[in-house]
GROMACS .gro file of C-alpha atoms in nm:
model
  207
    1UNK     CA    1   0.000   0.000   0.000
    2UNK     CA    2   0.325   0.254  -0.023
    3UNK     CA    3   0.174   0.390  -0.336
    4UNK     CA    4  -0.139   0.508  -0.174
    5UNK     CA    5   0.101   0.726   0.032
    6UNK     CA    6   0.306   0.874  -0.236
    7UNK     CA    7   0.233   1.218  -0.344
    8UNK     CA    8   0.238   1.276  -0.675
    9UNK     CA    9   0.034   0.943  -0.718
   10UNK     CA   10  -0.256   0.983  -0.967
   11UNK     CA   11  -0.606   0.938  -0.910
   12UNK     CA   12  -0.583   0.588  -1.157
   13UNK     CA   13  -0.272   0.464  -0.981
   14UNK     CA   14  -0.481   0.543  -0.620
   15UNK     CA   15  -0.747   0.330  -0.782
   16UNK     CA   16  -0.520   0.028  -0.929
   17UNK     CA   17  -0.366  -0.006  -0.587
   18UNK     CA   18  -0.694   0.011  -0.377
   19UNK     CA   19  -0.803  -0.285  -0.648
   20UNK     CA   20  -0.452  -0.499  -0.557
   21UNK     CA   21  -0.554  -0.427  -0.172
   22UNK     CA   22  -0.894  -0.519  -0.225
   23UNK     CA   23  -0.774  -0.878  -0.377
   24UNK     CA   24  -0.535  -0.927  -0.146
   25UNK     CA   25  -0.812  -0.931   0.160
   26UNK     CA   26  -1.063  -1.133  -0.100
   27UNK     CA   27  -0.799  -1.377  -0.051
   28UNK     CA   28  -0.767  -1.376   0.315
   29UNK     CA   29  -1.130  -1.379   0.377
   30UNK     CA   30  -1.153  -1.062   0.505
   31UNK     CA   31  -1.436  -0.926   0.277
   32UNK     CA   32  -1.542  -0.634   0.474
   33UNK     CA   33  -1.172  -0.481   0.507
   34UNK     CA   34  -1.200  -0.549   0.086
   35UNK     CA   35  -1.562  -0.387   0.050
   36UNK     CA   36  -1.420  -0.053   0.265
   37UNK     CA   37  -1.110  -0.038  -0.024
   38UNK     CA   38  -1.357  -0.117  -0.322
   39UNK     CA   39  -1.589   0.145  -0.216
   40UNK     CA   40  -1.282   0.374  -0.197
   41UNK     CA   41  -1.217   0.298  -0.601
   42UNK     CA   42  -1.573   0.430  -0.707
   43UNK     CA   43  -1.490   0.752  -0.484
   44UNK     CA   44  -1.155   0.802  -0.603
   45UNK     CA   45  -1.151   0.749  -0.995
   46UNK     CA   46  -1.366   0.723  -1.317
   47UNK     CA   47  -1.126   0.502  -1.510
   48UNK     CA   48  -1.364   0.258  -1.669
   49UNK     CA   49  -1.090  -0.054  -1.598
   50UNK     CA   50  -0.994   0.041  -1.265
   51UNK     CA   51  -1.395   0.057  -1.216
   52UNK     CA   52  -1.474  -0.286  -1.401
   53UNK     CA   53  -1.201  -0.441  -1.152
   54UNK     CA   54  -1.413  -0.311  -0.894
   55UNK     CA   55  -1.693  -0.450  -0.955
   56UNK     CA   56  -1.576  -0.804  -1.054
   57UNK     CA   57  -1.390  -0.824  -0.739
   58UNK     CA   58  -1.774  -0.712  -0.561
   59UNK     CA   59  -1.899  -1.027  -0.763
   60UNK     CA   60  -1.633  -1.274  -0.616
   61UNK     CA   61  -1.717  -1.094  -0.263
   62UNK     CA   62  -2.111  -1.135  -0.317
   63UNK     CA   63  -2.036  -1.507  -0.434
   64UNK     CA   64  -1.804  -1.568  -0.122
   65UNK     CA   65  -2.046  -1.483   0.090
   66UNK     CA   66  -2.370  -1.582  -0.109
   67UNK     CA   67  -2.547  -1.290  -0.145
   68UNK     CA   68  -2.707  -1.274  -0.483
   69UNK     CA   69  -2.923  -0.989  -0.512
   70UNK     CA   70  -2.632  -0.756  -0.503
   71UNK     CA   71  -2.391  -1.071  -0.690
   72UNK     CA   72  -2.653  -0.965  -0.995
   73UNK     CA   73  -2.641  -0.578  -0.985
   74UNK     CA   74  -2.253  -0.564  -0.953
   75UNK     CA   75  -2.247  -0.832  -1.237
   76UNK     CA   76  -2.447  -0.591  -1.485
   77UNK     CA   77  -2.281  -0.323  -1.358
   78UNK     CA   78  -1.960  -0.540  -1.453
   79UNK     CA   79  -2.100  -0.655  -1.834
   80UNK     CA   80  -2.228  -0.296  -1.865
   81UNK     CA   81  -1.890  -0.107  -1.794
   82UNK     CA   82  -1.730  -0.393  -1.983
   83UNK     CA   83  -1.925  -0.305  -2.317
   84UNK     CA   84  -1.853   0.037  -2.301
   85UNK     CA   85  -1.500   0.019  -2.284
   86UNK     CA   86  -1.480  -0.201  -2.560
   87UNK     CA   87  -1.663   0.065  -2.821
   88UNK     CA   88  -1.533   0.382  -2.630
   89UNK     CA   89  -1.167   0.312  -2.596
   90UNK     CA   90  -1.041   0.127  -2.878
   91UNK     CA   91  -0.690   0.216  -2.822
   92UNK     CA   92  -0.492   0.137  -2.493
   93UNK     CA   93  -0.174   0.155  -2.324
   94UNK     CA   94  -0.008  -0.220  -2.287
   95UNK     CA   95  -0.062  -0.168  -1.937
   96UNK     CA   96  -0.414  -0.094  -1.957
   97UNK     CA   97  -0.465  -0.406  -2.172
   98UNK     CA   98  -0.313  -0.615  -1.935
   99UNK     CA   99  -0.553  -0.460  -1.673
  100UNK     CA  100  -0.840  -0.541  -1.875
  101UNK     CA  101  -0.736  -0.876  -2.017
  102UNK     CA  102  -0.684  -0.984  -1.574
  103UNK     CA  103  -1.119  -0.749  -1.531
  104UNK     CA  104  -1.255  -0.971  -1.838
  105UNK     CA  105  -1.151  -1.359  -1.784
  106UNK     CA  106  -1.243  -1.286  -1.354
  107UNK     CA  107  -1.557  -1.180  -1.477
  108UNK     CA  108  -1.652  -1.478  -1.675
  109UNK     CA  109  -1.452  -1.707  -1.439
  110UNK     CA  110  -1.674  -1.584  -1.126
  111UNK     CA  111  -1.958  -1.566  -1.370
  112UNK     CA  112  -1.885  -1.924  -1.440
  113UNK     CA  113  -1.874  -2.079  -1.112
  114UNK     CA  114  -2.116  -1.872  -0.951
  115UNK     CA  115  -2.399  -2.028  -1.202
  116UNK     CA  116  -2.231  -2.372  -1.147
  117UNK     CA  117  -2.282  -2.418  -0.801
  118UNK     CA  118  -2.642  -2.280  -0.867
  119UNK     CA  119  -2.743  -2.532  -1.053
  120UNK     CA  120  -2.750  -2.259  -1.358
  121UNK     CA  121  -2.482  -2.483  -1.582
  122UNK     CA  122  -2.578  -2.346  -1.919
  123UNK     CA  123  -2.512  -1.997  -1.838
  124UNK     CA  124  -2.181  -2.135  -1.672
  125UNK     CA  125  -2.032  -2.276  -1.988
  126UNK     CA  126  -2.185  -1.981  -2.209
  127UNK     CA  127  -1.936  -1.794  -1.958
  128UNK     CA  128  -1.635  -2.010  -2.050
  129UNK     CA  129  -1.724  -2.040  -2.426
  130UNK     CA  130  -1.653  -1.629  -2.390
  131UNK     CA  131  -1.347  -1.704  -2.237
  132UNK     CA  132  -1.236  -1.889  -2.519
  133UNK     CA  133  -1.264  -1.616  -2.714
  134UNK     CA  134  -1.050  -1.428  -2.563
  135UNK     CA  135  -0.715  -1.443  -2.782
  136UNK     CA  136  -0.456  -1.339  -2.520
  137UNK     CA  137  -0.613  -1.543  -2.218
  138UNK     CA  138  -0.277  -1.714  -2.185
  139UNK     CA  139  -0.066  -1.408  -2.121
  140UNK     CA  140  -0.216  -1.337  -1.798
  141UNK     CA  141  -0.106  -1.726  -1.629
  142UNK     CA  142  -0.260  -1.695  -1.314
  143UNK     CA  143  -0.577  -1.618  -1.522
  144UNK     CA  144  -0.525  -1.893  -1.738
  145UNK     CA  145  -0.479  -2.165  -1.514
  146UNK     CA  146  -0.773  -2.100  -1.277
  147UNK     CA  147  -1.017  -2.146  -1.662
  148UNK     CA  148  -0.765  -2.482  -1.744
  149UNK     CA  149  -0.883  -2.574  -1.376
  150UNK     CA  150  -1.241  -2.507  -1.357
  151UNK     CA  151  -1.252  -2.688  -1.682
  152UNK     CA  152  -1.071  -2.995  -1.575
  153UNK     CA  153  -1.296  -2.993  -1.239
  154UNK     CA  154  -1.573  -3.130  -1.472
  155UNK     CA  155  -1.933  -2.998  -1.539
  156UNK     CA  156  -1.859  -2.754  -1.835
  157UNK     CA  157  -1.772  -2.958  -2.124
  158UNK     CA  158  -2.071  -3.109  -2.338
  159UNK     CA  159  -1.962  -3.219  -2.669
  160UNK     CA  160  -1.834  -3.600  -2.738
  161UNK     CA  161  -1.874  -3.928  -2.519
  162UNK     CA  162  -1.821  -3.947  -2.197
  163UNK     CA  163  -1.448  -4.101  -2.197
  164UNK     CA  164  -1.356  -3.839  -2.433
  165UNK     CA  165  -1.500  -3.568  -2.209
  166UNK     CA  166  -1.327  -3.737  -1.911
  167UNK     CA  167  -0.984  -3.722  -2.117
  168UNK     CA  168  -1.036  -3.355  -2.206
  169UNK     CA  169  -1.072  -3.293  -1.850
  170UNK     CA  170  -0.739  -3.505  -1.750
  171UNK     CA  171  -0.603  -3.321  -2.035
  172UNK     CA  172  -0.688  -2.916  -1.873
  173UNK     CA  173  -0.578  -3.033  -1.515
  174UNK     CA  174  -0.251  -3.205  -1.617
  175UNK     CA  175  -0.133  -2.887  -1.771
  176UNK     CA  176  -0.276  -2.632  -1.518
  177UNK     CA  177  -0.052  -2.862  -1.283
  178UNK     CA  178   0.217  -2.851  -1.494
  179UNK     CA  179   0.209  -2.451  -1.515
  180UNK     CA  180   0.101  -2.414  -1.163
  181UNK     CA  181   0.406  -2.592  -1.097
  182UNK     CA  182   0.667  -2.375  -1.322
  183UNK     CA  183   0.503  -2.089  -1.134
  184UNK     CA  184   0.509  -2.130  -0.801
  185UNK     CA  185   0.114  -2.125  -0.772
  186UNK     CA  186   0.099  -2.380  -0.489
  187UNK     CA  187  -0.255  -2.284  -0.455
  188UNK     CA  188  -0.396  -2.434  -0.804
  189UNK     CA  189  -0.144  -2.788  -0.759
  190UNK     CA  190  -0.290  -2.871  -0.459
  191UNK     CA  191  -0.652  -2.803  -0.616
  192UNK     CA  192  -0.520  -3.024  -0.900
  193UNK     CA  193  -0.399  -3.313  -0.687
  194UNK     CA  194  -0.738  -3.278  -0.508
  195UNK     CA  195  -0.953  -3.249  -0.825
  196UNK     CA  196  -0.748  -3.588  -0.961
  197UNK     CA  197  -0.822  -3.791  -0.610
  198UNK     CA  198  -1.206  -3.716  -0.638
  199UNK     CA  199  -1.196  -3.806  -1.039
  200UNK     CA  200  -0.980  -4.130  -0.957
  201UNK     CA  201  -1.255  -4.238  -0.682
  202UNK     CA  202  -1.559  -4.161  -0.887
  203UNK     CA  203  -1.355  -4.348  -1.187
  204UNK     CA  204  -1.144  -4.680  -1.012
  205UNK     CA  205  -1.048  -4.771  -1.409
  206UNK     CA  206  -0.888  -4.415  -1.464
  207UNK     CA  207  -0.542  -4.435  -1.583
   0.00000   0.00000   0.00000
């Protein structure tokens, strides 16, 4: 948080910061300490990424703590702040791109496993089929092995049999491991190793 204290730091840096603080605490669990910093970002800038971050880190809040009527208004919010940047601001800075590469995939990764675990599973793979089409997904790693993994953990692919779905799914987790592992992201290989027990105990004949 040194950058908050700096002088000469501009309103969008502020913003960007407060976002990194916010995610940090989303992390840890402490979701009110993150609310106080995200409601800081919508007082402190009118950058349409800095604000989109906002409000995809409100969904993962709302979705941590299950409460959907304001999960769904900081979601539209989200989708509607996401269209408008896309028409209005064609051109960006690299670093902006990279911010809004990190807003979009969270969005339709929460998205995704919000409607999961809700029983809505058509709206949660429409939410990774727009993942797929984003082109640079695998620039931003972190981002790109949390989709490998929710993929892998089953439930969002529909087309071909059954042992060919299974293998797709062996497929995703064996490389999110594999660049979880290259990375340092002890987080997703443990989630891998886990997500492998459960598959090799609901299939005994799984190589």
């Amino acid at each position: 948080d040194s950058v908050l204290h700096l002088a000469d730091v501009s309103a969008d840096q502020r913003a960007e910061a407060l976002n990194n603080m916010a995610f940090y605490h989303i992390g840890k669990m402490r979701y009110n300490v993150a609310d106080s910093l995200l409601r800081e970002v919508y007082r402190t800038t009118d950058n349409s990424i800095e604000l989109l971050v906002a409000s995809v880190q409100n969904m993962r809040i709302c979705q941590r703590k299950s409460d959907n009527k304001d999960y769904y208004q900081h979601r539209q919010r989200a989708l509607q702040r996401l269209k408008r940047i896309k028409t209005e601001q064609p051109e960006l800075s690299e670093h902006e791109r990279d911010r809004l590469l990190y807003a979009e995939s969270e969005l339709y990764l929460v998205s995704s496993v919000y409607d999961y675990y809700v029983g809505n599973t058509d709206a949660a793979v429409a939410s990774h089929q727009k993942m797929d089409s984003i082109v640079e997904l695998k620039r931003d790693t972190a981002q790109y092995v949390a989709y490998l993994y929710n993929v892998g953990s089953g439930g969002i692919l529909r087309h071909g049999t059954k042992e060919n779905i299974a293998h797709q799914e062996q497929e995703c987790l064996m490389v999110c491991y594999i660049i979880s592992k290259e990375n340092g992201y002890t987080y997703w290989c443990a989630n891998v190793q886990q997500a492998f027990s459960e598959q090799m105990m609901d299939n005994p004949d799984m190589e």
